[in-house]
PDB file of C-alpha atoms in Angstrom:
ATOM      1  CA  UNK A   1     -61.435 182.216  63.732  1.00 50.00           C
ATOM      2  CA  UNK A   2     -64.514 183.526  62.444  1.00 54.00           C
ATOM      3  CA  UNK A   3     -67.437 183.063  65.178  1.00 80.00           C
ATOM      4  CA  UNK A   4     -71.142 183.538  65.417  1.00 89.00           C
ATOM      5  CA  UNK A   5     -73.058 185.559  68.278  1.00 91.00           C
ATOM      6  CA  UNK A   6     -76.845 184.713  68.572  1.00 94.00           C
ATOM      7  CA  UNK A   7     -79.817 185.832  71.224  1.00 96.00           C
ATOM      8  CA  UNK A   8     -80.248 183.193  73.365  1.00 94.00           C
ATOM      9  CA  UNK A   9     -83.945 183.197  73.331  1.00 97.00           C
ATOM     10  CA  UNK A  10     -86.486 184.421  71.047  1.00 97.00           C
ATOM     11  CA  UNK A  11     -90.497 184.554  70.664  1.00 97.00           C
ATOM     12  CA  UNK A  12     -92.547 184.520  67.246  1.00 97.00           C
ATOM     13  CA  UNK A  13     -96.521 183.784  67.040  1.00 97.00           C
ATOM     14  CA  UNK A  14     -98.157 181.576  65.317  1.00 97.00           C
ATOM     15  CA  UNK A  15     -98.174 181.890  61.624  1.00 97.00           C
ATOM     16  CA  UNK A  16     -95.924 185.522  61.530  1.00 97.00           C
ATOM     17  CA  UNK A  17     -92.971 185.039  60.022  1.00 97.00           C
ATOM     18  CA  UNK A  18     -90.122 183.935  61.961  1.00 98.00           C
ATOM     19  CA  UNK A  19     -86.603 186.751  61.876  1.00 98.00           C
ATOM     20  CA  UNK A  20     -83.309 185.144  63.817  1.00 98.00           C
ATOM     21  CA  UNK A  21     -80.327 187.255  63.633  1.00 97.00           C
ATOM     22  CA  UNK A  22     -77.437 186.224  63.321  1.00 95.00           C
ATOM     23  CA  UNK A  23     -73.609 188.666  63.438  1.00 94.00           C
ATOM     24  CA  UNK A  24     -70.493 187.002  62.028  1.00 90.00           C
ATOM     25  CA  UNK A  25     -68.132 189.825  62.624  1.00 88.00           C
ATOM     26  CA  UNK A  26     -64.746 188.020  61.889  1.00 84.00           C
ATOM     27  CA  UNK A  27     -66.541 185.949  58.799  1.00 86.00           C
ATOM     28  CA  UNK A  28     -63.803 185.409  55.826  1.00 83.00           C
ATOM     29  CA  UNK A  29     -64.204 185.893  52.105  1.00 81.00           C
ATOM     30  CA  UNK A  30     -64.962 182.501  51.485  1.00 82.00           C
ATOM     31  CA  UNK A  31     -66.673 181.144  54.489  1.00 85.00           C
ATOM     32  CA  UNK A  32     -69.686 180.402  54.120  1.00 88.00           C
ATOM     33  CA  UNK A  33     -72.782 180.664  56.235  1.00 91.00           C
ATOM     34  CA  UNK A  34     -74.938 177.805  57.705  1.00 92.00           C
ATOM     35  CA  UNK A  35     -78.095 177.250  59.855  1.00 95.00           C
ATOM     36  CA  UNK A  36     -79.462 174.038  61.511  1.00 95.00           C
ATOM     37  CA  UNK A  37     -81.285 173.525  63.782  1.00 96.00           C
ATOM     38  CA  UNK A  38     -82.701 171.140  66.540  1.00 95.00           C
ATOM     39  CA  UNK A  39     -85.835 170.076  67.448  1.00 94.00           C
ATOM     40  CA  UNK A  40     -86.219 168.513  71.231  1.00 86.00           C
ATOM     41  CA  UNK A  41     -84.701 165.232  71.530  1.00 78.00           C
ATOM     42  CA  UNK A  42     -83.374 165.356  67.980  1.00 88.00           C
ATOM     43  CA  UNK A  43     -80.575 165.413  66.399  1.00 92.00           C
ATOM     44  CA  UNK A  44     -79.823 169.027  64.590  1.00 93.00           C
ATOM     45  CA  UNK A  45     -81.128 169.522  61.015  1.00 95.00           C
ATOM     46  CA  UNK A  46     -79.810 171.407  58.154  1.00 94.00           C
ATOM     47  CA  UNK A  47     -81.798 174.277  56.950  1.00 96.00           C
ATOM     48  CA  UNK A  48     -79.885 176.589  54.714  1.00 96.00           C
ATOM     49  CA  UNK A  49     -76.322 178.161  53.820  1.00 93.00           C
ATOM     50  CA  UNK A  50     -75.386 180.540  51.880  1.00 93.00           C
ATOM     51  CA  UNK A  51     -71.979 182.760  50.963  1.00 91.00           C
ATOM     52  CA  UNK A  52     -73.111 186.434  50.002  1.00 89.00           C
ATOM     53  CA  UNK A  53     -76.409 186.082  48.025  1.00 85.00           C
ATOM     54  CA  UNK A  54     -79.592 185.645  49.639  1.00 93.00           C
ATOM     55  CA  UNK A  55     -80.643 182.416  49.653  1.00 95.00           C
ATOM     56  CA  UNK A  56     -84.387 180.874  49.676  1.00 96.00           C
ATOM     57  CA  UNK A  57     -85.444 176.924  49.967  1.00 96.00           C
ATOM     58  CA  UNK A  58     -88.926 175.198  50.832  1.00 95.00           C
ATOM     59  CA  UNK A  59     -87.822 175.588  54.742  1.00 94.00           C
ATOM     60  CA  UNK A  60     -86.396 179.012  55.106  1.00 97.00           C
ATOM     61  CA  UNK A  61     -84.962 182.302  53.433  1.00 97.00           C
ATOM     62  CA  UNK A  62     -81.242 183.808  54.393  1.00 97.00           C
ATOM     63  CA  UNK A  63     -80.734 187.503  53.841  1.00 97.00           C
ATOM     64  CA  UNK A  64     -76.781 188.004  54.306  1.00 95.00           C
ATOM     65  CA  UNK A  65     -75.934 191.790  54.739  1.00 94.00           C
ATOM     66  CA  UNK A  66     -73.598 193.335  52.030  1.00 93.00           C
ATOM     67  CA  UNK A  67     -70.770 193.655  54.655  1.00 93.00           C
ATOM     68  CA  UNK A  68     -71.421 189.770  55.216  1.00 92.00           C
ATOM     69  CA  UNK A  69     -70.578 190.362  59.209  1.00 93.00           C
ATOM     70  CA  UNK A  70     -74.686 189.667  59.971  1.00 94.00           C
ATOM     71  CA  UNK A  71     -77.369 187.576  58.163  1.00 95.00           C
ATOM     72  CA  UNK A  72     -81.197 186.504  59.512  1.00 97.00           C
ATOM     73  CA  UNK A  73     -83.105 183.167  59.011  1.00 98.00           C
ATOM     74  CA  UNK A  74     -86.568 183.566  57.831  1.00 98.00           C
ATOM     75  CA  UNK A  75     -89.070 181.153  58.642  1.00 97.00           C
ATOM     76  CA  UNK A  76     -92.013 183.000  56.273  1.00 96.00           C
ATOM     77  CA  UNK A  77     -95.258 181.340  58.302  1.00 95.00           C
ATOM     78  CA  UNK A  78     -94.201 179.946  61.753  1.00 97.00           C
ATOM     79  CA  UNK A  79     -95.630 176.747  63.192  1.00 97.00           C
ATOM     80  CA  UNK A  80     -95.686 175.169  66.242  1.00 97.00           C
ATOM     81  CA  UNK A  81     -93.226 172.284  64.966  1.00 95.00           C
ATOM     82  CA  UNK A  82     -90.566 174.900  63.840  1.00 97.00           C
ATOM     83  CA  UNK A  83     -89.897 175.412  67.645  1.00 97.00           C
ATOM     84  CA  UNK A  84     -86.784 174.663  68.324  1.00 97.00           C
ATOM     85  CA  UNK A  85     -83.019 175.426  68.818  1.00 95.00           C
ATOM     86  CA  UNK A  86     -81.612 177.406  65.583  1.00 97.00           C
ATOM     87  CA  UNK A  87     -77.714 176.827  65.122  1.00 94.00           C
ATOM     88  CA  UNK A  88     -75.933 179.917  63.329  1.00 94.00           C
ATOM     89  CA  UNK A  89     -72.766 178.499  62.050  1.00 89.00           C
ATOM     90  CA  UNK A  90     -69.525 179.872  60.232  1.00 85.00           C
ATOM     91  CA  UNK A  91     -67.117 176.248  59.945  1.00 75.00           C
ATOM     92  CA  UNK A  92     -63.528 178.871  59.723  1.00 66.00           C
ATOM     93  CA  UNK A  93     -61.166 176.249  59.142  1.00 61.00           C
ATOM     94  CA  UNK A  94     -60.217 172.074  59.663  1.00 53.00           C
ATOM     95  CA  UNK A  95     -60.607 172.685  63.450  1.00 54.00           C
ATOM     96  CA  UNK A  96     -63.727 175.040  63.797  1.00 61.00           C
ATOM     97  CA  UNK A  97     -66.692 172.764  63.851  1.00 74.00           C
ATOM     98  CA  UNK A  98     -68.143 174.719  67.034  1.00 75.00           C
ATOM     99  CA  UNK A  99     -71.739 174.883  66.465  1.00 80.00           C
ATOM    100  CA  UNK A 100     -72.607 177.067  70.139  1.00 77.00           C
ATOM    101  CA  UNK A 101     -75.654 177.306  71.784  1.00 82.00           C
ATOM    102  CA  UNK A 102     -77.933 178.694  69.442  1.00 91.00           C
ATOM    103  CA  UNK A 103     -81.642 180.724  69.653  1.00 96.00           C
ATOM    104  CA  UNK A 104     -84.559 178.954  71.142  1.00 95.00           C
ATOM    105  CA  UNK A 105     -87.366 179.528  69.459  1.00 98.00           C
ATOM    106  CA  UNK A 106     -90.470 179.151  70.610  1.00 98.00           C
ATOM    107  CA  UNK A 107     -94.026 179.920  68.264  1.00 97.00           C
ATOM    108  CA  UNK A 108     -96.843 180.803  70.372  1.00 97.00           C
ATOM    109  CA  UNK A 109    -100.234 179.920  69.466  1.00 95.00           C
TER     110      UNK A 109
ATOM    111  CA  UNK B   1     -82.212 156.276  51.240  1.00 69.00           C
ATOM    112  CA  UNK B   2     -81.429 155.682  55.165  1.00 80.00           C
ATOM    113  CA  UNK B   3     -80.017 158.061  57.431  1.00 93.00           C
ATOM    114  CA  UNK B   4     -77.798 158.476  59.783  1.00 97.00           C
ATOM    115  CA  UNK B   5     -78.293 155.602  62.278  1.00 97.00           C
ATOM    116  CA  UNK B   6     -76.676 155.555  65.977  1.00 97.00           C
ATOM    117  CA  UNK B   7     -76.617 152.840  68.591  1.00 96.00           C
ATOM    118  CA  UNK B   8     -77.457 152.193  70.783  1.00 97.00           C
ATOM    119  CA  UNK B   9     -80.163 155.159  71.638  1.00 96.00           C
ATOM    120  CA  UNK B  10     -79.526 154.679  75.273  1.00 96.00           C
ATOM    121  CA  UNK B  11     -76.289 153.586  78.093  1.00 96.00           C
ATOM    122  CA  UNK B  12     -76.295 153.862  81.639  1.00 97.00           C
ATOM    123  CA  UNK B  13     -72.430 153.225  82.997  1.00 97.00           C
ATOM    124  CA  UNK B  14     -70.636 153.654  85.639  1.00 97.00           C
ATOM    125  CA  UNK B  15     -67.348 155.583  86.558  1.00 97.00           C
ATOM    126  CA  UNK B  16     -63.864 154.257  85.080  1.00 97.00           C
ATOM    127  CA  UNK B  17     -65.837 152.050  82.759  1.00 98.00           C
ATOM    128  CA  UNK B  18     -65.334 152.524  78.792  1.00 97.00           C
ATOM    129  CA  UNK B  19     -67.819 152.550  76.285  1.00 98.00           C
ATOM    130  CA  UNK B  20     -68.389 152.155  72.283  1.00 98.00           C
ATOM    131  CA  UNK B  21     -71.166 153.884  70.640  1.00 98.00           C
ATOM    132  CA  UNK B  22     -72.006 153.367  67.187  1.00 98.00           C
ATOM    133  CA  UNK B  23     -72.887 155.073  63.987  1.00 98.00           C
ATOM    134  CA  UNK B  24     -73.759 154.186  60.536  1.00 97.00           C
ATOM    135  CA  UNK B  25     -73.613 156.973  57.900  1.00 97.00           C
ATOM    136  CA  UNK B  26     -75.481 157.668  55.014  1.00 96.00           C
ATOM    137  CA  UNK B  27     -74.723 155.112  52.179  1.00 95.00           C
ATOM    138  CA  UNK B  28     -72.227 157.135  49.970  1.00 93.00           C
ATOM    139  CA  UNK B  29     -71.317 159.605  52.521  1.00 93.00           C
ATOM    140  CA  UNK B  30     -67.131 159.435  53.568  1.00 93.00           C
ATOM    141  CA  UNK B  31     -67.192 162.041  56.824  1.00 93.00           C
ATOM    142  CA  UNK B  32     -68.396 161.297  59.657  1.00 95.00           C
ATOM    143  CA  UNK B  33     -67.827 163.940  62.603  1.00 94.00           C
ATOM    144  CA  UNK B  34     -68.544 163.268  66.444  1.00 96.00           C
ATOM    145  CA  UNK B  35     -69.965 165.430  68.636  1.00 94.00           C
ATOM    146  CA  UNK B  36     -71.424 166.026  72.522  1.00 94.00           C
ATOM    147  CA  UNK B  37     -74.008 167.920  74.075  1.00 93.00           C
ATOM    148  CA  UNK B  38     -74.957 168.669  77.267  1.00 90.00           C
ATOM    149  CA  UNK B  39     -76.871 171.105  78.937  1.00 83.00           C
ATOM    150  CA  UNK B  40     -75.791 174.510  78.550  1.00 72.00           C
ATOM    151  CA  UNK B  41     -72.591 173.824  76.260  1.00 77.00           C
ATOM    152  CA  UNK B  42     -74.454 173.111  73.049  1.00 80.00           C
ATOM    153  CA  UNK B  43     -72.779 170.944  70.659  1.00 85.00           C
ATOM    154  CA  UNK B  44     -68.795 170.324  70.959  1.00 89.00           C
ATOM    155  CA  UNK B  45     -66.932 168.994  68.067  1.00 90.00           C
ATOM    156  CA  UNK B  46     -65.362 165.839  68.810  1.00 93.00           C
ATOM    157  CA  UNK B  47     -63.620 164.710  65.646  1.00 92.00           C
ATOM    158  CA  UNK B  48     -64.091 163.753  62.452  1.00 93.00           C
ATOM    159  CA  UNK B  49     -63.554 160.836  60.124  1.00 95.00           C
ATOM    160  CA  UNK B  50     -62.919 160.745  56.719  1.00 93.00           C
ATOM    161  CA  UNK B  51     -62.084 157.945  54.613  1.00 92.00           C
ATOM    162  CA  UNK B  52     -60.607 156.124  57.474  1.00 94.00           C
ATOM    163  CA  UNK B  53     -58.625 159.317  58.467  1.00 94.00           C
ATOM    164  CA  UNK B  54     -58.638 161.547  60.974  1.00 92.00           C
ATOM    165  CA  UNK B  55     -58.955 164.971  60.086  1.00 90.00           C
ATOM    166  CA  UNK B  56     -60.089 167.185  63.014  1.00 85.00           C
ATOM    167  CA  UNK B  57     -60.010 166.974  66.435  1.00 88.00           C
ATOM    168  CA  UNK B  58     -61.673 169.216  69.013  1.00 88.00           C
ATOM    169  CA  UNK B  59     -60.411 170.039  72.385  1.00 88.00           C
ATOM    170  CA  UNK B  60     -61.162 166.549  74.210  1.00 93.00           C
ATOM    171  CA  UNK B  61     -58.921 164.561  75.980  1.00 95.00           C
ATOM    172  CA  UNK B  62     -57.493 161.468  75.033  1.00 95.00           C
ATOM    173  CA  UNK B  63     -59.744 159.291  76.540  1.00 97.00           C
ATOM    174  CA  UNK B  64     -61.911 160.016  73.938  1.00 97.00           C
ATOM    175  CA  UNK B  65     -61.103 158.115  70.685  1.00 97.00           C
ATOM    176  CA  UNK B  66     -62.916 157.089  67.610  1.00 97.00           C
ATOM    177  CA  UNK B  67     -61.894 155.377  64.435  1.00 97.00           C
ATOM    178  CA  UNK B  68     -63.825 154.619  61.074  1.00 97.00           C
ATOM    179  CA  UNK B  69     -63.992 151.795  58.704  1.00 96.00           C
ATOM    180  CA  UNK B  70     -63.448 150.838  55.257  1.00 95.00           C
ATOM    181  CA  UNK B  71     -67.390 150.690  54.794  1.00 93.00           C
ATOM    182  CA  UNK B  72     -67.617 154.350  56.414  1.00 95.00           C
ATOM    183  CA  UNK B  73     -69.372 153.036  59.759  1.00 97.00           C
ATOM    184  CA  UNK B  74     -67.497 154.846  62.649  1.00 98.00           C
ATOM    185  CA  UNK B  75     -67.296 153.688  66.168  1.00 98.00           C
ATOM    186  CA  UNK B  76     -66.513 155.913  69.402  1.00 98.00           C
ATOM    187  CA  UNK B  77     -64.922 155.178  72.405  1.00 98.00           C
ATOM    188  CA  UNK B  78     -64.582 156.604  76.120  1.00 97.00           C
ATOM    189  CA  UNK B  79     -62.767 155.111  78.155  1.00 95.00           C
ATOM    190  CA  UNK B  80     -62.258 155.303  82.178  1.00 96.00           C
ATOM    191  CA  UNK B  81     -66.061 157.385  82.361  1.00 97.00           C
ATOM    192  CA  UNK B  82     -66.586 160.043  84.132  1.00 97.00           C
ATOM    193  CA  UNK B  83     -69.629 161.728  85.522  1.00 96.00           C
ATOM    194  CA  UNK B  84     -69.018 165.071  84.051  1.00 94.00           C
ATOM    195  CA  UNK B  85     -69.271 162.540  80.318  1.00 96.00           C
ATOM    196  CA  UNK B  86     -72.741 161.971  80.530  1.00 96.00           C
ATOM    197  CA  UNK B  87     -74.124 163.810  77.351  1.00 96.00           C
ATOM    198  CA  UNK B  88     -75.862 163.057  74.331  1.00 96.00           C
ATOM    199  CA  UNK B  89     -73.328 161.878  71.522  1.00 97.00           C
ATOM    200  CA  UNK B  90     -74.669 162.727  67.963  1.00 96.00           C
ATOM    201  CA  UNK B  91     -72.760 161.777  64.720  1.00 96.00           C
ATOM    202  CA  UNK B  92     -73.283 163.162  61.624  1.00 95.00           C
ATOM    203  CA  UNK B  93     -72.035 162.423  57.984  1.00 95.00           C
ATOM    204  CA  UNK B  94     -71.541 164.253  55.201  1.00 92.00           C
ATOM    205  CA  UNK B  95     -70.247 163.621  51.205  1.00 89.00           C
ATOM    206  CA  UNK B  96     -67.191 166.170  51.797  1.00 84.00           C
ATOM    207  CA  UNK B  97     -64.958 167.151  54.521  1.00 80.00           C
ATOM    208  CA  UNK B  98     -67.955 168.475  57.650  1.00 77.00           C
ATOM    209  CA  UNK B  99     -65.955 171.772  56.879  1.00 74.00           C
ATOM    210  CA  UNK B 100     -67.361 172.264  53.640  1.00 74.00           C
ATOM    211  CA  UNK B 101     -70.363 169.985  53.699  1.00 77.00           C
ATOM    212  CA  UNK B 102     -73.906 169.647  54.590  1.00 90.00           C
ATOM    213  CA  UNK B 103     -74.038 167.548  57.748  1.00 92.00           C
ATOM    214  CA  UNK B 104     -76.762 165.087  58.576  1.00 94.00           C
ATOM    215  CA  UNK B 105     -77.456 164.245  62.144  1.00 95.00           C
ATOM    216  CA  UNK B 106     -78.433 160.886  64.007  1.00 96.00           C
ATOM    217  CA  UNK B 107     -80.839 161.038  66.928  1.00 95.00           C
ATOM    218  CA  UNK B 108     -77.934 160.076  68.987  1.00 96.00           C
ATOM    219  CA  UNK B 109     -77.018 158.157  71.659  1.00 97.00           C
ATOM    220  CA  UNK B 110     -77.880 159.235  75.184  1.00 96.00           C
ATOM    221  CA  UNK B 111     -74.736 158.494  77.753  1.00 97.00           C
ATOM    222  CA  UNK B 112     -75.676 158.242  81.644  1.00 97.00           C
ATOM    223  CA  UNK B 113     -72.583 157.847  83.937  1.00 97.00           C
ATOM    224  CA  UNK B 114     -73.442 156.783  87.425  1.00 96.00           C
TER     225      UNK B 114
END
């Protein structure tokens, strides 16, 4: 089953753009890639998903390497209300819906 | 259009009790998936609902049940609490299968067992 590794913890200031990794070694063909995430006290919130293109959207950017096993969510300007928990998710399969811990992000001002 | 709505926001039980929490999906939406998070674990996959149905289950025991109606509104029930079940329980639905789908989240409901 294809499964996602993530840093636990990252930093990004204030307006800088935002880069969470992401490696999804054991990713299949047609698996496709998908990020939430969760602000305190919320429940988690789709951002983006993509398969092997890069994808962009009014919240974020996803560059997936060629090889597909790694991929990065771009948050282009950082604010203080994009701190939160960032899911980095590869659903492999009916009984697969294992979301993890995820990055904590935290924008400094 | 609503979204996902869960109730109630807050329980306190106590052990061996059972409990029903709530959630109404997104009008349209068929899947609704189960899920609980406590500190440290992140979010576990429950199960999930669809049409009526079944589809997935995580690795929970059986005391942990759910079941979904003809109007897509799914209940969830534990029963004989424990401590180690106090989480937050989110629910999210989705048009397709939670597999394939964008899934949208309720605020959940917040599970204290005494």
């Amino acid at each position: 089953d294809a499964k996602t590794t993530q840093p636990t913890s990252m930093d990004c200031a204030e307006g800088r753009a935002a880069n969470l990794p992401c490696n999804h070694s054991t990713i299949s063909g047609n698996e496709y890639v998908y990020w939430y995430r969760q602000i305190h006290s919320q429940g988690p919130q789709y951002i983006i998903h993509g398969l092997k293109n890069n994808e962009t959207n009014e919240m974020a950017s996803l560059i997936i390497t060629e090889d597909r096993k790694s991929s990065t969510l771009i948050l282009p300007h950082a604010t203080l209300r994009d701190t939160a928990v960032y899911y980095c998710i590869v659903f492999s399969g009916a009984n697969n819906l294992f979301f993890g811990t995820g990055t904590r992000l935290t924008v400094i001002p | 259009k609503a979204g996902v709505t869960q109730t109630p926001r807050y329980l306190i039980k106590t052990r061996g009790q059972q409990v029903t929490l709530s959630c109404s999906p997104i009008s349209g939406h068929r899947s609704v998936s189960w899920y609980q998070q406590t500190p440290g674990q992140g979010l576990q996959f429950l199960f999930e609902y669809f049409s009526e149905t079944q589809r997935n289950k995580g690795n929970f025991p059986g005391r942990f049940s759910g079941r979904q109606f003809s109007n897509s509104r799914s209940e969830m029930n534990v029963s004989t609490l424990e401590l180690g079940d106090s989480a937050l329980y989110l629910c999210a639905s989705s048009l397709e299968l939670a597999t394939v789908g964008i899934q949208y989240f309720g605020a959940g409901t917040r599970l204290s067992v005494l």
